[in-house]
Structure formats: structure tokens, C-alpha cells
């Protein structure tokens, strides 16, 4: 049994075969595309010609209708002449001649019996024979419509003409018939005006297919029947084109269109030789292209031999490179092949260079991974990867630390689930399932219980990943966010407290507004200005609290905030003395309003109205039998004499409501002639932030 050929060797193809296949692969599509292009151009030109000639036939068929309609309109106008109704036929004869219709055409007035009353062809009164068109006259009487005849020959003078008969209705009967004899010369002029090409033929056919006018040899063919092919096509279709032969015996393609009103047909015949000329031109250029392609194939055969030899030399160089032998540097006389040969000679050097670059790239990758680990550690982020199909869970040391494990302690996915707070496990399981199902990102926060039973908050972020083996896994990071959660809780508490304090402030403003309204209703003209001043004072107090983040304010700062505008350059007019006391926010607001009222009253009526007036504010913390108390004393001096007020003013009520009701304090106002003295007493626990910090000063300042 003979040995089977090697399939690898059997499937090999030589370079010459590839080159020949390439030549045919390039030339065959070119031939097909060129042939299709030439044929497409021929078809496009043919379709454009068909469309143009068909439109020409359609336009001229409409011109036939218009030419006949002119004669019909002239007859309709004459049929309405009063001379006919009056029997004045001589006047009607004159009117008809003046209408300009005598020309090659003529008009006759006929009685229904067939008697001809007048004819514009002869003078009025000339003896006329009776009409011999009884059938046409009878049809006009029956239909009372205009009747147009086909081309016919006059039996009297042998003239070829077309007749149009119009009924003249007087009353309810057809009294006369107007008959117009239309000479075909008008249709002949219609064709002549179109300037039909010399080799073409145009003709007008009546309903029976008889030639009425013709562009070529009209004297020979008028009155003859057209080609049967054209007559059959015109009888079946309103327009189109057919292959036929002219009456001259010339093969042609006839384009016809039937007029919509009178059903006469206009035909344009183009010799077939002219229509095939474009196809012959396309074939001529196609043959030229085929000759060029054959020349290209011959040239390709020569070039294939020139290419095969240096390729063989190049193959030998490649084999030498593969076996480690020296590569022959003999030129191939082809620039590109010489370049390849040089590239083969440099291949070994390039391989060694690539190995060096590969080692450098691996070193850069390792450095990049180190930077990534450093960034993760700096952000306290631990990396992890979970493969659901195998249950494998890989975690970095920081990720283990986030779950309370040491850097070398094992941490499996089951350990992670066991460490999650029981109330949060369902949420974590649902989030992982959705991320795996939808191939979406994973974002979940939950509590974990460390081995020491402490509770921590962990944020998990991950993304679904398809591995090289097609396996699905989740890759992400973990972060301990316990401090952030605690900060969020503190922020929530602060917002709640701020909301409470804002409501208290609004309640204070509302109370001030209500009291101001009552004062205005009682005739106080300065109530509105006082209200604005109180609101501005309250705003200043809010600014003071904002600077301390609503943690309170020093009593001295509260007093300076209200009284600093009235201080002199030597700082002797306003005297403040007392220990450092940190007031609660509610005490700051209430005391600020009270000091504002006292300062406003002093500037209007008290000591601050005079240049030598003074205000002294002293405060101290004193002990009592029950609890420490804060005593604040306001003393005015150097002002005008003070009189006891007859009624309690708005400011007094505001002080008593703000200090006594809100802070549980006691207010004593003494209107002495030398100046107002106001003493306010508060329980320390109601006004100070931390009362125990002031225990050292309880006995230091006593009034």
C-alpha cells in the first residue's frame, strides 16, 4: 500500500500560485464591476430617454386636446348668438366671418332635417346642397353634446378634414346644428412647432388609429392607418412604448400617449439604431477595459517570476536564522525584501532587547502593586476577592484587620458571615446576590462583631468580574467606618439640638413681635424701631453663639456684644467686672435680650443720654443654702434724674419674661433718682455650661 501524502505538504501553495490568484482576485471583480457599471449607465440612459420621450408624447397629447378645445369653445360662443334665435342668418354669417374662423376651417349652420342654411366657405345666399351626414346630425340631436368625428374625406370636394358638430338649443329643442370642418393643417403645424429630430417621426392619430398629421412625408401618409402594433397598444393603454416599424419601414420604438378628453393619440417614433448606440458605446469601453486587464495579467506573469526568486532567497535567510546559522546578506535587488532580510538579521538582537524590556515591565508592575498596597493601607482599605462557585475567599491583611483578625490569621467567607451582626446578615446576603445576578457593583454597610465582642461598622464595595477561565467572582475593598458612623450620629444629635434652639429663637422673636404689636396699638410710635433693634440684638447674639458652634459664650462677651457701641475711648463709660462664666446657649439669648433692653432704655432715658453718664455691670457667683447662684447687678449713674414709671413698659415685661420665665431667675428693678439699679439672680445650674468648674470661685466674688 503506497504511503499517504503528508497533508501539510499537500496543502502548501507556491508563491507563483498565490500571485496568479491575487491577479485574478483583483481583475475579476474589476471586470464584473466595470461591466455592471457600463450596463447600469446604459440602463440609466435608456430609462432617462424613455422618460423624456414619454413626457414629450404626454405633453403633445394634451396640446391636441387644447387645439380641439379652441374650436369647441368658438362653436359654443357662436351657438349663443342672438342672430340664430332671431332668424337673422345673414347677420350670423357675417358674425361668423368676423370671428376669424374661416381660414382653412369652415362653419356651417344646418337644420335638423339636414338642410344647410349657410356655410362660411361661400358667400351668404349661395345655393348649398343638403347635408349628407344624417347619422352625425341624428346623434347630436339625441345626445345634445358636441360630436367630434375621425379623419374623413369630404364627398363634395374630396378634402380630408375633421368635423365638429355643436347643438344649438332654443327653448327645449335642438333647433340647429353648428358644424365646423377642421383642416388637419392645424395639427400639422402643432407637430412642426415641436422641432422633432430629423431621424425621428411624430404623428397624430384619431380614435380609429388613422394618421391626422405626420412629421415626415405628411402628404404621403395622412389618412393612412398607423402600424397595427401601435393601434393595438393605444387601444389597450393610455400611454406607453412598443417596438414597431414605421410606415417607412424603419425599425423604431414608438412612445404614445392618448389625450384624456378626445382620446386622440400622439406618437413619437425613435429609430432603434439610435437607442442601441449607447449600449454599443458601453460595449466598446468594456472591450477596451478587458484588453487592459489582459495586458495587466501578462505583466503580472512577468513580475511573478521576478518576485519568486528573491522570495526564495529570503526563505533561505529565514531558515538560516531558525537554525542559528549566519544569515546571507546578499542583496535581493528588491528594497522591501532587503529590509526584511535585515530585519531577520536583527531579530536575535531584538529578542534579547524584548526580554530586557519584559523584565523591566514586570518590575514596574511589581512597583505599581506596591504603591497600590500602600494606598490601600493609607486609606485603611482592605482588598478581597470572593468566588461563589468554589467558595474561595482571599483577603489582604488590612481586610483581616477590619474583621478583627491578625495579619496571618485565616479568614474564610464563612468566617465573614459569622462575624456579621445577626440583624445585618440578610441585607448583606441580598446585596451580594443582586450584584452576582445583575453583574452590578456591590455597596453595603453592616456591623461586625470582633473576637473581643466589640462592635464595628464595615463598608464593603465591590464589582462583579469574569475571570480568564470564564468564572464569576466579586472583587472589592473593605473599610472600617466606625468613627464615621459615630460622627454621623453626633452630627444628627447636633442638628436636632440646633433645630430645638432655632425653634426657641423663633418663639422669642414671635413673643417680641406680639408685644411690639400691642405697644404699637397703644400708641407707641417707636415700637417698630424698637422691634428692629431687638431683632438686630438677637442676631448679634446668634453671631456670638455661631462663633462658638453653639456651645455657649462667656458672660463678659455677651455684655460686650451689647454695650461695646456705647463705650468711650478711655473705656470708662462702661465698666464690666466679674469672674469668667461660660453661659448656656439659652442663657446667652435671654441675657442678651435683657442687656439690650437695659442699654436701649439707658440711651433713651437713662445715664447714657448724658456725656458724663456711666453704666456699671458687676456679677458674681455666690453660695446659698440650696445651690450656687449667679448675681448680676446693673447700675446707672451720672444721668438725668430717674422717675418711677406709672406703668410697666415693654422692655420691663420682656426682661421679666425672658429672664424670669426662661431661666428661673429673679429680677429686681429699683428706679432711684440718681440712676436705675437692676439686680438679676439665677441658679447656676440653669445658666452655666459646667457649674462644677466654677466651684473654686464661689467665695471669691461675693456681693
XYZ file of C-alpha atoms in Angstrom, residues 235-498:
264
model
C -56.478 50.798 -27.802
C -55.333 48.944 -24.642
C -53.285 51.525 -22.715
C -53.492 55.291 -22.291
C -49.706 55.657 -22.767
C -46.557 53.583 -23.132
C -43.959 52.453 -25.658
C -43.699 49.489 -28.022
C -41.311 48.084 -30.594
C -42.705 48.650 -34.059
C -41.870 49.660 -37.578
C -42.762 52.996 -39.151
C -44.779 53.125 -42.348
C -41.424 53.982 -43.973
C -40.169 50.541 -42.985
C -37.716 51.820 -40.307
C -37.467 49.720 -37.081
C -38.229 52.010 -34.174
C -39.560 52.265 -30.651
C -42.830 54.185 -30.537
C -43.795 56.275 -27.482
C -47.504 57.086 -27.440
C -49.914 58.989 -25.178
C -53.683 59.268 -25.549
C -55.329 62.659 -24.930
C -57.666 62.484 -21.892
C -60.575 64.435 -23.431
C -60.912 63.382 -27.081
C -58.894 60.107 -26.993
C -56.654 61.115 -29.869
C -53.138 59.746 -29.739
C -49.751 61.401 -30.207
C -46.905 59.081 -31.243
C -43.135 59.731 -31.270
C -41.062 57.039 -33.016
C -37.287 56.842 -32.446
C -35.166 54.585 -34.679
C -33.875 51.557 -32.819
C -30.376 52.253 -34.120
C -30.199 55.469 -32.079
C -31.352 53.725 -28.906
C -28.730 50.980 -29.190
C -25.906 53.445 -29.842
C -25.337 53.975 -26.079
C -25.144 50.216 -25.499
C -22.588 49.915 -28.276
C -20.509 52.676 -26.660
C -20.607 50.809 -23.349
C -19.522 47.586 -25.031
C -16.692 49.420 -26.761
C -15.275 50.719 -23.492
C -15.824 47.334 -21.865
C -13.717 45.713 -24.568
C -11.007 48.315 -24.044
C -11.073 47.545 -20.297
C -10.811 43.817 -20.989
C -7.781 44.442 -23.225
C -6.119 46.491 -20.469
C -6.791 43.707 -17.968
C -5.240 41.121 -20.276
C -2.179 43.286 -20.606
C -2.061 43.563 -16.826
C -2.266 39.773 -16.487
C 0.681 39.347 -18.860
C 2.670 41.931 -16.936
C 1.762 40.166 -13.654
C 3.138 36.911 -15.023
C 6.457 38.609 -15.704
C 6.535 40.227 -12.305
C 5.682 36.975 -10.510
C 8.891 35.430 -11.841
C 10.858 38.469 -10.662
C 9.272 38.242 -7.205
C 9.604 34.485 -6.689
C 13.390 34.422 -6.940
C 14.131 36.971 -4.162
C 11.443 35.303 -2.024
C 13.306 32.016 -2.298
C 16.436 33.846 -1.192
C 14.504 35.340 1.721
C 13.215 31.912 2.768
C 16.758 30.630 2.854
C 17.746 33.516 5.127
C 14.859 32.758 7.481
C 15.830 29.064 7.654
C 19.375 30.089 8.468
C 18.098 32.279 11.283
C 15.953 29.435 12.644
C 18.921 27.037 12.725
C 21.306 29.573 14.166
C 23.435 29.886 11.062
C 24.724 33.170 9.709
C 22.257 34.985 7.520
C 23.428 35.638 3.977
C 23.453 39.376 3.356
C 23.419 39.190 -0.440
C 21.039 41.757 -1.870
C 17.755 40.596 -3.395
C 17.580 43.713 -5.619
C 14.193 44.445 -4.049
C 14.142 47.195 -1.457
C 11.375 45.711 0.678
C 12.902 42.228 0.668
C 16.292 43.667 1.616
C 14.541 45.359 4.528
C 13.035 42.043 5.615
C 16.407 40.350 5.322
C 17.963 42.987 7.533
C 15.097 42.575 9.984
C 15.812 38.834 10.172
C 19.440 39.576 10.884
C 18.439 41.925 13.702
C 15.804 39.532 15.070
C 18.089 37.947 17.655
C 19.134 41.325 18.977
C 15.535 42.431 19.132
C 14.538 39.263 21.012
C 17.165 39.907 23.649
C 16.043 43.541 23.893
C 12.440 42.442 24.314
C 13.431 40.112 27.128
C 15.099 43.017 28.899
C 12.024 45.213 28.392
C 9.823 42.411 29.713
C 11.849 42.199 32.911
C 11.624 45.972 33.320
C 7.858 45.868 32.749
C 7.470 43.155 35.374
C 9.482 45.291 37.780
C 7.218 48.303 37.077
C 4.148 46.142 37.621
C 5.533 44.982 40.954
C 6.250 48.601 41.918
C 2.721 49.603 40.880
C 1.278 46.826 43.014
C 3.372 48.015 45.934
C 2.059 51.573 45.500
C -1.483 50.197 45.331
C -0.986 48.278 48.564
C 0.465 51.402 50.164
C -2.539 53.473 49.037
C -4.965 50.856 50.354
C -3.171 50.715 53.673
C -3.066 54.514 53.918
C -6.823 54.643 53.432
C -7.322 51.670 55.770
C -8.833 49.774 52.846
C -8.582 46.034 52.704
C -8.818 44.178 49.379
C -10.708 40.908 48.947
C -11.968 38.510 46.279
C -14.813 36.011 46.600
C -15.504 33.192 44.087
C -19.050 31.859 44.635
C -18.551 28.697 42.554
C -15.707 27.430 44.775
C -16.355 29.416 47.941
C -12.767 30.699 47.863
C -12.177 33.953 49.740
C -8.883 35.844 49.530
C -8.345 38.804 51.890
C -5.474 41.219 52.437
C -4.016 41.786 55.952
C -5.907 45.071 56.259
C -9.161 43.327 55.312
C -8.479 40.754 58.055
C -7.805 43.606 60.474
C -11.175 45.172 59.585
C -12.810 41.945 60.821
C -10.678 41.817 63.978
C -8.196 39.217 62.726
C -4.443 39.279 62.729
C -2.422 39.630 59.505
C -1.673 35.908 59.393
C -4.943 34.579 60.779
C -7.114 32.676 58.293
C -10.352 34.344 57.213
C -12.860 32.414 55.107
C -16.149 33.612 53.665
C -17.989 31.642 56.349
C -15.929 33.473 58.984
C -17.035 36.766 57.405
C -20.699 35.748 57.509
C -20.359 34.585 61.108
C -18.796 37.906 62.128
C -21.653 39.988 60.677
C -24.217 41.190 63.186
C -27.291 38.903 63.040
C -29.555 41.868 62.230
C -27.435 42.785 59.181
C -26.773 39.361 57.622
C -29.928 39.343 55.487
C -29.045 42.738 53.994
C -25.513 41.609 53.192
C -26.710 38.348 51.623
C -29.274 40.171 49.459
C -26.710 42.742 48.275
C -24.208 40.011 47.252
C -26.921 38.020 45.447
C -28.076 41.099 43.466
C -24.512 42.023 42.494
C -23.852 38.495 41.195
C -27.209 38.259 39.423
C -27.119 41.673 37.705
C -23.324 41.828 37.245
C -23.529 45.167 39.068
C -21.493 46.961 41.723
C -21.741 45.930 45.370
C -22.186 48.597 48.065
C -23.284 47.578 51.558
C -22.600 48.649 55.148
C -23.069 46.393 58.147
C -21.889 45.774 61.701
C -19.364 43.092 62.583
C -18.585 41.611 65.954
C -14.879 41.190 66.621
C -13.491 38.240 68.590
C -13.216 40.566 71.635
C -17.013 41.131 71.328
C -16.610 44.764 70.323
C -18.888 46.063 67.556
C -17.552 47.826 64.452
C -19.124 49.228 61.255
C -17.699 47.978 57.939
C -18.320 49.357 54.437
C -17.983 46.836 51.583
C -17.570 47.948 47.947
C -17.073 45.500 45.097
C -17.702 44.681 41.457
C -18.534 41.521 39.540
C -15.644 40.154 37.469
C -15.363 37.485 34.779
C -12.020 35.684 35.068
C -9.891 34.328 32.208
C -11.494 30.914 32.725
C -14.982 32.429 32.451
C -15.642 32.069 36.185
C -17.649 34.760 38.016
C -16.236 36.409 41.134
C -16.593 39.541 43.260
C -13.575 41.795 43.818
C -13.580 44.792 46.121
C -12.389 46.573 49.237
C -13.457 46.832 52.868
C -13.176 49.839 55.174
C -13.732 50.350 58.884
C -16.210 53.280 59.120
C -16.994 53.077 62.820
C -15.619 56.557 63.525
C -17.514 57.976 60.565
C -20.776 56.412 61.764
C -20.225 57.835 65.240
C -19.522 61.233 63.685
C -22.741 60.974 61.675
C -24.671 60.167 64.841
C -23.108 63.137 66.622
C -23.959 65.325 63.655
C -27.566 64.145 63.830
C -27.745 64.986 67.516
C -26.268 68.414 66.829
C -28.813 69.054 64.067
C -31.612 68.024 66.419
C -30.296 70.368 69.097
C -29.897 73.171 66.544
